[in-house]
Amino acid sequence: MSKKVKIGLVQLSCEKDPQANFSKTIEKIKEAAAKGAQIICLQELFRSLYFCDVEDHENFKLAESIPGPSTDALSQIAKELRVVIIASLFEKRAQGLYHNTTAVLDADGTYLGKYRKMHIPDDPGYYEKFYFTPGDTGYRIFETKFAKIGVLICWDQWYPEAARITSLMGAEILFYPTAIGWADTQTKEVNEEQYNAWQTIQRGHAVANGLHVVAVNRTGVEGPMQFWGGSFVSNPFGRVLYQAPHKEEEIHVQEVDLEGSEYYRTHWPFLRDRRIDSYEQITRRFID
């Protein structure tokens, strides 16, 4: 048996004009669909430059309601092309209340809902706590035409708890829209170490949970940051099926067979052997 799904990865560079980015992204969605993509994932905050590199109140003007103008337009594109679209947006929930949010549009154009980013970083070049309130949707899966998908966002990538819970909810694929890169002051060795850690931990999520993992990152230079691209697809045992280049835009369609999860989960039964009776302490901040 097989349950094959074609996944589209849209790895782009961005410019200052949100409408230019949006138009460009729509064209690339169409390109991915023409290549056979059924589920298309966009990079994190694809409508703009990664504005979280500075703390500037003017950037709140980039936010919008969800559902709203972008999801309405993408819904029409999804319906026209008969594809699922995973779209990361800057959400204005209310005056003074904003989220880093991903919306999911089904292949008939239906707005299936949204996931709000749970883990919010605050580091040099990534001042996200200035802009985003931590998500309160909880972890979510979306039953699309082609697969049950889980969506997490960027900094969520580093937390096995998020991947585990989303997987236990029945996700067949984990998607991670992403915006992460290298500072221009770093050495080649540091850059390689950071990218390898980023990819390795996500491949670990694939292994631990026996499902495909898809990460879609932006590329291009923005201020002092070289976004490292490197979008990739991992199979349920951590094997990289595809990896995009670091410094180039790339539209790639990768076919995966979701029945692979059945094979790996029965031959390596990590879910069977979980000792859920022994995990109570995981909810503590630190065991001291």
PDB file of C-alpha atoms in Angstrom:
ATOM      1  CA  MET A   1       0.000   0.000   0.000  1.00  0.00           C
ATOM      2  CA  SER A   2       1.024   3.602  -0.446  1.00  0.00           C
ATOM      3  CA  LYS A   3      -0.320   7.032   0.326  1.00  0.00           C
ATOM      4  CA  LYS A   4       1.790   9.328  -1.755  1.00  0.00           C
ATOM      5  CA  VAL A   5       1.637  13.100  -1.356  1.00  0.00           C
ATOM      6  CA  LYS A   6       3.561  15.737  -3.281  1.00  0.00           C
ATOM      7  CA  ILE A   7       4.866  18.555  -1.079  1.00  0.00           C
ATOM      8  CA  GLY A   8       5.857  21.953  -2.421  1.00  0.00           C
ATOM      9  CA  LEU A   9       8.579  23.973  -0.681  1.00  0.00           C
ATOM     10  CA  VAL A  10       8.710  27.685  -1.526  1.00  0.00           C
ATOM     11  CA  GLN A  11      12.069  29.140  -0.427  1.00  0.00           C
ATOM     12  CA  LEU A  12      12.365  32.817  -1.365  1.00  0.00           C
ATOM     13  CA  SER A  13      14.181  36.047  -0.581  1.00  0.00           C
ATOM     14  CA  CYS A  14      12.074  39.070   0.375  1.00  0.00           C
ATOM     15  CA  GLU A  15      12.071  42.828  -0.172  1.00  0.00           C
ATOM     16  CA  LYS A  16      10.581  45.793   1.693  1.00  0.00           C
ATOM     17  CA  ASP A  17       7.315  46.002  -0.274  1.00  0.00           C
ATOM     18  CA  PRO A  18       4.774  43.497   1.154  1.00  0.00           C
ATOM     19  CA  GLN A  19       2.651  43.511  -2.000  1.00  0.00           C
ATOM     20  CA  ALA A  20       5.679  42.669  -4.147  1.00  0.00           C
ATOM     21  CA  ASN A  21       6.489  39.751  -1.854  1.00  0.00           C
ATOM     22  CA  PHE A  22       2.878  38.584  -1.931  1.00  0.00           C
ATOM     23  CA  SER A  23       2.664  38.725  -5.715  1.00  0.00           C
ATOM     24  CA  LYS A  24       5.971  36.921  -6.084  1.00  0.00           C
ATOM     25  CA  THR A  25       4.862  34.217  -3.668  1.00  0.00           C
ATOM     26  CA  ILE A  26       1.616  33.642  -5.544  1.00  0.00           C
ATOM     27  CA  GLU A  27       3.580  33.145  -8.757  1.00  0.00           C
ATOM     28  CA  LYS A  28       5.819  30.618  -7.009  1.00  0.00           C
ATOM     29  CA  ILE A  29       2.780  28.813  -5.573  1.00  0.00           C
ATOM     30  CA  LYS A  30       1.542  28.470  -9.136  1.00  0.00           C
ATOM     31  CA  GLU A  31       4.958  27.178 -10.191  1.00  0.00           C
ATOM     32  CA  ALA A  32       4.935  24.553  -7.440  1.00  0.00           C
ATOM     33  CA  ALA A  33       1.394  23.515  -8.383  1.00  0.00           C
ATOM     34  CA  ALA A  34       2.434  23.190 -12.030  1.00  0.00           C
ATOM     35  CA  LYS A  35       5.152  20.798 -10.869  1.00  0.00           C
ATOM     36  CA  GLY A  36       2.500  18.663  -9.185  1.00  0.00           C
ATOM     37  CA  ALA A  37       2.552  19.934  -5.607  1.00  0.00           C
ATOM     38  CA  GLN A  38      -0.520  19.114  -3.519  1.00  0.00           C
ATOM     39  CA  ILE A  39       0.481  20.693  -0.196  1.00  0.00           C
ATOM     40  CA  ILE A  40       2.508  23.906  -0.490  1.00  0.00           C
ATOM     41  CA  CYS A  41       4.328  25.394   2.502  1.00  0.00           C
ATOM     42  CA  LEU A  42       5.517  29.007   2.564  1.00  0.00           C
ATOM     43  CA  GLN A  43       8.331  30.386   4.701  1.00  0.00           C
ATOM     44  CA  GLU A  44       7.740  32.253   7.965  1.00  0.00           C
ATOM     45  CA  LEU A  45       6.351  35.809   7.600  1.00  0.00           C
ATOM     46  CA  PHE A  46       6.670  35.627   3.823  1.00  0.00           C
ATOM     47  CA  ARG A  47       4.899  38.955   3.147  1.00  0.00           C
ATOM     48  CA  SER A  48       7.718  41.114   4.481  1.00  0.00           C
ATOM     49  CA  LEU A  49      11.330  41.346   5.416  1.00  0.00           C
ATOM     50  CA  TYR A  50      12.051  39.685   8.746  1.00  0.00           C
ATOM     51  CA  PHE A  51      11.222  42.793  10.757  1.00  0.00           C
ATOM     52  CA  CYS A  52      12.002  41.239  14.151  1.00  0.00           C
ATOM     53  CA  ASP A  53      15.681  42.100  13.734  1.00  0.00           C
ATOM     54  CA  VAL A  54      14.803  45.487  15.289  1.00  0.00           C
ATOM     55  CA  GLU A  55      12.305  46.770  17.841  1.00  0.00           C
ATOM     56  CA  ASP A  56      10.288  49.330  15.886  1.00  0.00           C
ATOM     57  CA  HIS A  57       6.647  50.194  16.572  1.00  0.00           C
ATOM     58  CA  GLU A  58       6.167  51.080  12.897  1.00  0.00           C
ATOM     59  CA  ASN A  59       6.409  47.390  12.059  1.00  0.00           C
ATOM     60  CA  PHE A  60       3.093  46.671  13.760  1.00  0.00           C
ATOM     61  CA  LYS A  61       1.491  48.222  10.673  1.00  0.00           C
ATOM     62  CA  LEU A  62       2.467  45.065   8.788  1.00  0.00           C
ATOM     63  CA  ALA A  63      -0.011  42.969  10.787  1.00  0.00           C
ATOM     64  CA  GLU A  64      -3.458  41.918   9.610  1.00  0.00           C
ATOM     65  CA  SER A  65      -6.473  39.971  10.778  1.00  0.00           C
ATOM     66  CA  ILE A  66      -6.660  36.203  10.244  1.00  0.00           C
ATOM     67  CA  PRO A  67      -8.847  35.339   8.462  1.00  0.00           C
ATOM     68  CA  GLY A  68      -8.379  38.509   6.482  1.00  0.00           C
ATOM     69  CA  PRO A  69      -7.040  39.925   3.201  1.00  0.00           C
ATOM     70  CA  SER A  70      -4.150  37.484   2.741  1.00  0.00           C
ATOM     71  CA  THR A  71      -6.113  34.356   3.631  1.00  0.00           C
ATOM     72  CA  ASP A  72      -8.968  35.506   1.373  1.00  0.00           C
ATOM     73  CA  ALA A  73      -6.598  35.859  -1.577  1.00  0.00           C
ATOM     74  CA  LEU A  74      -4.782  32.619  -0.848  1.00  0.00           C
ATOM     75  CA  SER A  75      -8.093  30.801  -0.484  1.00  0.00           C
ATOM     76  CA  GLN A  76      -8.937  31.715  -4.061  1.00  0.00           C
ATOM     77  CA  ILE A  77      -5.519  30.527  -5.252  1.00  0.00           C
ATOM     78  CA  ALA A  78      -5.854  27.245  -3.310  1.00  0.00           C
ATOM     79  CA  LYS A  79      -9.281  26.629  -4.854  1.00  0.00           C
ATOM     80  CA  GLU A  80      -8.121  27.524  -8.351  1.00  0.00           C
ATOM     81  CA  LEU A  81      -5.050  25.289  -8.192  1.00  0.00           C
ATOM     82  CA  ARG A  82      -6.634  22.575  -6.006  1.00  0.00           C
ATOM     83  CA  VAL A  83      -3.740  22.723  -3.538  1.00  0.00           C
ATOM     84  CA  VAL A  84      -3.366  23.079   0.220  1.00  0.00           C
ATOM     85  CA  ILE A  85      -1.507  26.243   1.247  1.00  0.00           C
ATOM     86  CA  ILE A  86       0.306  26.711   4.566  1.00  0.00           C
ATOM     87  CA  ALA A  87       0.755  30.464   5.046  1.00  0.00           C
ATOM     88  CA  SER A  88       2.704  32.168   7.841  1.00  0.00           C
ATOM     89  CA  LEU A  89       1.384  35.662   8.655  1.00  0.00           C
ATOM     90  CA  PHE A  90       1.695  38.488  11.190  1.00  0.00           C
ATOM     91  CA  GLU A  91      -1.662  38.482  12.959  1.00  0.00           C
ATOM     92  CA  LYS A  92      -3.333  41.488  14.535  1.00  0.00           C
ATOM     93  CA  ARG A  93      -5.782  39.967  16.992  1.00  0.00           C
ATOM     94  CA  ALA A  94      -6.777  43.243  18.687  1.00  0.00           C
ATOM     95  CA  GLN A  95      -5.246  46.627  19.401  1.00  0.00           C
ATOM     96  CA  GLY A  96      -1.937  45.906  21.126  1.00  0.00           C
ATOM     97  CA  LEU A  97      -2.278  42.124  20.731  1.00  0.00           C
ATOM     98  CA  TYR A  98      -0.337  40.373  17.976  1.00  0.00           C
ATOM     99  CA  HIS A  99       0.687  36.821  17.121  1.00  0.00           C
ATOM    100  CA  ASN A 100       3.044  34.977  14.788  1.00  0.00           C
ATOM    101  CA  THR A 101       0.428  32.807  13.120  1.00  0.00           C
ATOM    102  CA  THR A 102       0.124  30.231  10.362  1.00  0.00           C
ATOM    103  CA  ALA A 103      -3.134  29.728   8.473  1.00  0.00           C
ATOM    104  CA  VAL A 104      -4.071  26.605   6.529  1.00  0.00           C
ATOM    105  CA  LEU A 105      -6.197  26.725   3.367  1.00  0.00           C
ATOM    106  CA  ASP A 106      -7.584  23.456   2.025  1.00  0.00           C
ATOM    107  CA  ALA A 107      -7.570  22.424  -1.627  1.00  0.00           C
ATOM    108  CA  ASP A 108     -11.149  23.631  -2.131  1.00  0.00           C
ATOM    109  CA  GLY A 109     -10.286  27.041  -0.704  1.00  0.00           C
ATOM    110  CA  THR A 110     -11.715  26.370   2.751  1.00  0.00           C
ATOM    111  CA  TYR A 111     -10.010  28.199   5.604  1.00  0.00           C
ATOM    112  CA  LEU A 112      -9.282  25.343   8.023  1.00  0.00           C
ATOM    113  CA  GLY A 113      -7.964  27.477  10.863  1.00  0.00           C
ATOM    114  CA  LYS A 114      -4.742  28.769  12.342  1.00  0.00           C
ATOM    115  CA  TYR A 115      -1.932  27.907  14.701  1.00  0.00           C
ATOM    116  CA  ARG A 116      -0.298  30.617  16.808  1.00  0.00           C
ATOM    117  CA  LYS A 117       3.415  30.207  17.514  1.00  0.00           C
ATOM    118  CA  MET A 118       3.937  28.935  21.048  1.00  0.00           C
ATOM    119  CA  HIS A 119       7.675  29.444  21.623  1.00  0.00           C
ATOM    120  CA  ILE A 120       8.749  33.072  21.167  1.00  0.00           C
ATOM    121  CA  PRO A 121      12.495  33.836  21.008  1.00  0.00           C
ATOM    122  CA  ASP A 122      14.269  36.975  22.170  1.00  0.00           C
ATOM    123  CA  ASP A 123      17.853  37.053  20.981  1.00  0.00           C
ATOM    124  CA  PRO A 124      20.071  39.500  19.088  1.00  0.00           C
ATOM    125  CA  GLY A 125      18.486  39.834  15.652  1.00  0.00           C
ATOM    126  CA  TYR A 126      15.355  37.942  16.721  1.00  0.00           C
ATOM    127  CA  TYR A 127      13.423  40.310  18.989  1.00  0.00           C
ATOM    128  CA  GLU A 128      10.135  38.460  18.647  1.00  0.00           C
ATOM    129  CA  LYS A 129       8.913  39.038  22.200  1.00  0.00           C
ATOM    130  CA  PHE A 130       8.601  42.736  21.293  1.00  0.00           C
ATOM    131  CA  TYR A 131       6.011  41.846  18.650  1.00  0.00           C
ATOM    132  CA  PHE A 132       4.350  38.524  19.440  1.00  0.00           C
ATOM    133  CA  THR A 133       2.198  37.253  22.279  1.00  0.00           C
ATOM    134  CA  PRO A 134       2.751  33.499  22.845  1.00  0.00           C
ATOM    135  CA  GLY A 135       0.142  31.378  21.115  1.00  0.00           C
ATOM    136  CA  ASP A 136      -2.987  30.192  22.886  1.00  0.00           C
ATOM    137  CA  THR A 137      -4.457  27.885  20.236  1.00  0.00           C
ATOM    138  CA  GLY A 138      -2.600  24.913  21.654  1.00  0.00           C
ATOM    139  CA  TYR A 139      -0.961  22.473  19.283  1.00  0.00           C
ATOM    140  CA  ARG A 140      -3.114  21.665  16.303  1.00  0.00           C
ATOM    141  CA  ILE A 141      -3.568  19.352  13.357  1.00  0.00           C
ATOM    142  CA  PHE A 142      -5.480  20.142  10.185  1.00  0.00           C
ATOM    143  CA  GLU A 143      -7.336  17.503   8.167  1.00  0.00           C
ATOM    144  CA  THR A 144      -6.616  18.563   4.603  1.00  0.00           C
ATOM    145  CA  LYS A 145      -7.666  16.838   1.407  1.00  0.00           C
ATOM    146  CA  PHE A 146      -4.309  15.112   1.090  1.00  0.00           C
ATOM    147  CA  ALA A 147      -3.110  14.458   4.661  1.00  0.00           C
ATOM    148  CA  LYS A 148      -3.505  15.269   8.335  1.00  0.00           C
ATOM    149  CA  ILE A 149      -0.841  17.877   8.916  1.00  0.00           C
ATOM    150  CA  GLY A 150       0.668  19.482  11.975  1.00  0.00           C
ATOM    151  CA  VAL A 151       2.025  23.026  11.773  1.00  0.00           C
ATOM    152  CA  LEU A 152       4.638  24.488  14.109  1.00  0.00           C
ATOM    153  CA  ILE A 153       6.663  27.657  13.545  1.00  0.00           C
ATOM    154  CA  CYS A 154      10.430  28.310  13.566  1.00  0.00           C
ATOM    155  CA  TRP A 155      11.535  28.496  17.255  1.00  0.00           C
ATOM    156  CA  ASP A 156       9.051  25.684  17.931  1.00  0.00           C
ATOM    157  CA  GLN A 157      11.506  23.563  15.908  1.00  0.00           C
ATOM    158  CA  TRP A 158      13.851  23.168  18.840  1.00  0.00           C
ATOM    159  CA  TYR A 159      11.266  21.708  21.250  1.00  0.00           C
ATOM    160  CA  PRO A 160      10.636  17.951  21.115  1.00  0.00           C
ATOM    161  CA  GLU A 161       7.569  18.409  23.322  1.00  0.00           C
ATOM    162  CA  ALA A 162       5.810  20.416  20.597  1.00  0.00           C
ATOM    163  CA  ALA A 163       6.608  17.840  17.932  1.00  0.00           C
ATOM    164  CA  ARG A 164       5.551  14.989  20.211  1.00  0.00           C
ATOM    165  CA  ILE A 165       2.192  16.462  21.161  1.00  0.00           C
ATOM    166  CA  THR A 166       1.352  17.417  17.587  1.00  0.00           C
ATOM    167  CA  SER A 167       2.303  13.929  16.433  1.00  0.00           C
ATOM    168  CA  LEU A 168       0.213  12.277  19.140  1.00  0.00           C
ATOM    169  CA  MET A 169      -2.768  14.274  17.877  1.00  0.00           C
ATOM    170  CA  GLY A 170      -2.525  12.331  14.625  1.00  0.00           C
ATOM    171  CA  ALA A 171      -0.346  14.470  12.356  1.00  0.00           C
ATOM    172  CA  GLU A 172       1.030  12.578   9.367  1.00  0.00           C
ATOM    173  CA  ILE A 173       3.480  15.354   8.405  1.00  0.00           C
ATOM    174  CA  LEU A 174       5.006  18.124  10.515  1.00  0.00           C
ATOM    175  CA  PHE A 175       5.514  21.449   8.724  1.00  0.00           C
ATOM    176  CA  TYR A 176       7.768  24.217  10.043  1.00  0.00           C
ATOM    177  CA  PRO A 177       7.624  27.626   8.306  1.00  0.00           C
ATOM    178  CA  THR A 178      10.929  29.247   9.261  1.00  0.00           C
ATOM    179  CA  ALA A 179      13.060  32.392   9.224  1.00  0.00           C
ATOM    180  CA  ILE A 180      16.556  31.720  10.543  1.00  0.00           C
ATOM    181  CA  GLY A 181      19.995  32.700   9.365  1.00  0.00           C
ATOM    182  CA  TRP A 182      23.633  33.482  10.029  1.00  0.00           C
ATOM    183  CA  ALA A 183      24.942  36.783  11.393  1.00  0.00           C
ATOM    184  CA  ASP A 184      27.578  38.298   9.121  1.00  0.00           C
ATOM    185  CA  THR A 185      30.058  38.295  12.031  1.00  0.00           C
ATOM    186  CA  GLN A 186      30.121  34.506  12.377  1.00  0.00           C
ATOM    187  CA  THR A 187      32.765  32.096  11.107  1.00  0.00           C
ATOM    188  CA  LYS A 188      32.130  29.341   8.599  1.00  0.00           C
ATOM    189  CA  GLU A 189      32.548  26.752  11.358  1.00  0.00           C
ATOM    190  CA  VAL A 190      29.909  28.412  13.553  1.00  0.00           C
ATOM    191  CA  ASN A 191      27.561  28.703  10.589  1.00  0.00           C
ATOM    192  CA  GLU A 192      27.902  25.015   9.759  1.00  0.00           C
ATOM    193  CA  GLU A 193      27.432  24.016  13.389  1.00  0.00           C
ATOM    194  CA  GLN A 194      24.252  26.071  13.694  1.00  0.00           C
ATOM    195  CA  TYR A 195      22.688  24.773  10.500  1.00  0.00           C
ATOM    196  CA  ASN A 196      23.571  21.169  11.337  1.00  0.00           C
ATOM    197  CA  ALA A 197      22.049  21.510  14.816  1.00  0.00           C
ATOM    198  CA  TRP A 198      18.874  23.024  13.320  1.00  0.00           C
ATOM    199  CA  GLN A 199      18.459  20.222  10.828  1.00  0.00           C
ATOM    200  CA  THR A 200      19.530  17.455  13.192  1.00  0.00           C
ATOM    201  CA  ILE A 201      17.009  18.237  15.913  1.00  0.00           C
ATOM    202  CA  GLN A 202      14.191  18.285  13.382  1.00  0.00           C
ATOM    203  CA  ARG A 203      15.337  14.995  11.892  1.00  0.00           C
ATOM    204  CA  GLY A 204      15.234  13.744  15.489  1.00  0.00           C
ATOM    205  CA  HIS A 205      11.564  14.760  15.689  1.00  0.00           C
ATOM    206  CA  ALA A 206      10.948  12.669  12.568  1.00  0.00           C
ATOM    207  CA  VAL A 207      12.667   9.651  14.123  1.00  0.00           C
ATOM    208  CA  ALA A 208      11.090   9.937  17.570  1.00  0.00           C
ATOM    209  CA  ASN A 209       7.604  10.277  16.137  1.00  0.00           C
ATOM    210  CA  GLY A 210       7.852   8.208  12.979  1.00  0.00           C
ATOM    211  CA  LEU A 211       6.604  10.822  10.503  1.00  0.00           C
ATOM    212  CA  HIS A 212       7.838  13.121   7.762  1.00  0.00           C
ATOM    213  CA  VAL A 213       9.158  16.564   8.723  1.00  0.00           C
ATOM    214  CA  VAL A 214       9.226  19.520   6.323  1.00  0.00           C
ATOM    215  CA  ALA A 215      11.060  22.773   7.109  1.00  0.00           C
ATOM    216  CA  VAL A 216      10.755  25.764   4.760  1.00  0.00           C
ATOM    217  CA  ASN A 217      13.179  28.616   5.434  1.00  0.00           C
ATOM    218  CA  ARG A 218      13.750  31.944   3.711  1.00  0.00           C
ATOM    219  CA  THR A 219      16.980  32.897   1.976  1.00  0.00           C
ATOM    220  CA  GLY A 220      18.642  36.177   1.039  1.00  0.00           C
ATOM    221  CA  VAL A 221      20.527  38.913   2.899  1.00  0.00           C
ATOM    222  CA  GLU A 222      18.557  41.227   5.186  1.00  0.00           C
ATOM    223  CA  GLY A 223      20.655  43.724   7.134  1.00  0.00           C
ATOM    224  CA  PRO A 224      23.381  41.816   8.988  1.00  0.00           C
ATOM    225  CA  MET A 225      21.662  38.461   8.442  1.00  0.00           C
ATOM    226  CA  GLN A 226      22.190  35.880   5.719  1.00  0.00           C
ATOM    227  CA  PHE A 227      19.126  33.691   5.928  1.00  0.00           C
ATOM    228  CA  TRP A 228      20.439  30.224   5.396  1.00  0.00           C
ATOM    229  CA  GLY A 229      17.743  28.645   3.247  1.00  0.00           C
ATOM    230  CA  GLY A 230      18.495  24.944   3.409  1.00  0.00           C
ATOM    231  CA  SER A 231      14.810  23.969   3.425  1.00  0.00           C
ATOM    232  CA  PHE A 232      14.505  20.206   3.642  1.00  0.00           C
ATOM    233  CA  VAL A 233      12.284  17.138   3.856  1.00  0.00           C
ATOM    234  CA  SER A 234      13.069  14.262   6.216  1.00  0.00           C
ATOM    235  CA  ASN A 235      11.560  10.805   6.059  1.00  0.00           C
ATOM    236  CA  PRO A 236      10.225   9.133   9.264  1.00  0.00           C
ATOM    237  CA  PHE A 237      13.679   7.765  10.115  1.00  0.00           C
ATOM    238  CA  GLY A 238      15.566  11.027   9.719  1.00  0.00           C
ATOM    239  CA  ARG A 239      16.867  10.492   6.189  1.00  0.00           C
ATOM    240  CA  VAL A 240      17.024  13.748   4.235  1.00  0.00           C
ATOM    241  CA  LEU A 241      15.038  13.249   1.044  1.00  0.00           C
ATOM    242  CA  TYR A 242      15.750  16.742  -0.212  1.00  0.00           C
ATOM    243  CA  GLN A 243      17.731  19.800   0.891  1.00  0.00           C
ATOM    244  CA  ALA A 244      17.577  23.203  -0.816  1.00  0.00           C
ATOM    245  CA  PRO A 245      20.660  25.359  -1.415  1.00  0.00           C
ATOM    246  CA  HIS A 246      21.571  27.941   1.197  1.00  0.00           C
ATOM    247  CA  LYS A 247      21.802  31.157  -0.822  1.00  0.00           C
ATOM    248  CA  GLU A 248      19.427  30.628  -3.720  1.00  0.00           C
ATOM    249  CA  GLU A 249      15.678  30.739  -4.145  1.00  0.00           C
ATOM    250  CA  GLU A 250      14.198  27.334  -4.771  1.00  0.00           C
ATOM    251  CA  ILE A 251      10.791  25.911  -5.644  1.00  0.00           C
ATOM    252  CA  HIS A 252      10.885  22.165  -5.083  1.00  0.00           C
ATOM    253  CA  VAL A 253       8.267  19.440  -5.107  1.00  0.00           C
ATOM    254  CA  GLN A 254       9.022  16.314  -3.101  1.00  0.00           C
ATOM    255  CA  GLU A 255       6.869  13.204  -3.212  1.00  0.00           C
ATOM    256  CA  VAL A 256       6.581  11.326   0.081  1.00  0.00           C
ATOM    257  CA  ASP A 257       4.822   8.089   0.951  1.00  0.00           C
ATOM    258  CA  LEU A 258       2.935   8.434   4.222  1.00  0.00           C
ATOM    259  CA  GLU A 259       2.683   4.655   4.541  1.00  0.00           C
ATOM    260  CA  GLY A 260       6.349   4.816   5.524  1.00  0.00           C
ATOM    261  CA  SER A 261       5.204   5.790   9.013  1.00  0.00           C
ATOM    262  CA  GLU A 262       3.529   2.392   9.396  1.00  0.00           C
ATOM    263  CA  TYR A 263       6.779   0.608   8.566  1.00  0.00           C
ATOM    264  CA  TYR A 264       9.001   2.660  10.862  1.00  0.00           C
ATOM    265  CA  ARG A 265       6.526   2.765  13.744  1.00  0.00           C
ATOM    266  CA  THR A 266       6.142  -1.028  13.751  1.00  0.00           C
ATOM    267  CA  HIS A 267       9.835  -1.834  13.277  1.00  0.00           C
ATOM    268  CA  TRP A 268      10.976   0.846  15.724  1.00  0.00           C
ATOM    269  CA  PRO A 269       8.028   1.010  18.164  1.00  0.00           C
ATOM    270  CA  PHE A 270       8.970   4.096  20.160  1.00  0.00           C
ATOM    271  CA  LEU A 271       5.328   5.036  20.650  1.00  0.00           C
ATOM    272  CA  ARG A 272       4.515   1.571  21.971  1.00  0.00           C
ATOM    273  CA  ASP A 273       7.250   1.691  24.592  1.00  0.00           C
ATOM    274  CA  ARG A 274       6.673   5.186  25.914  1.00  0.00           C
ATOM    275  CA  ARG A 275       6.407   5.135  29.730  1.00  0.00           C
ATOM    276  CA  ILE A 276       3.750   7.800  30.047  1.00  0.00           C
ATOM    277  CA  ASP A 277       3.369   6.948  33.745  1.00  0.00           C
ATOM    278  CA  SER A 278       6.897   8.258  34.360  1.00  0.00           C
ATOM    279  CA  TYR A 279       6.766  11.623  32.596  1.00  0.00           C
ATOM    280  CA  GLU A 280       4.974  13.819  35.121  1.00  0.00           C
ATOM    281  CA  GLN A 281       8.125  15.813  35.903  1.00  0.00           C
ATOM    282  CA  ILE A 282       8.374  17.078  32.316  1.00  0.00           C
ATOM    283  CA  THR A 283       5.875  19.817  33.172  1.00  0.00           C
ATOM    284  CA  ARG A 284       8.284  21.388  35.686  1.00  0.00           C
ATOM    285  CA  ARG A 285      10.516  24.291  34.691  1.00  0.00           C
ATOM    286  CA  PHE A 286      13.522  22.562  36.276  1.00  0.00           C
ATOM    287  CA  ILE A 287      13.807  19.546  38.539  1.00  0.00           C
ATOM    288  CA  ASP A 288      15.588  20.938  41.573  1.00  0.00           C
TER     289      ASP A 288
END
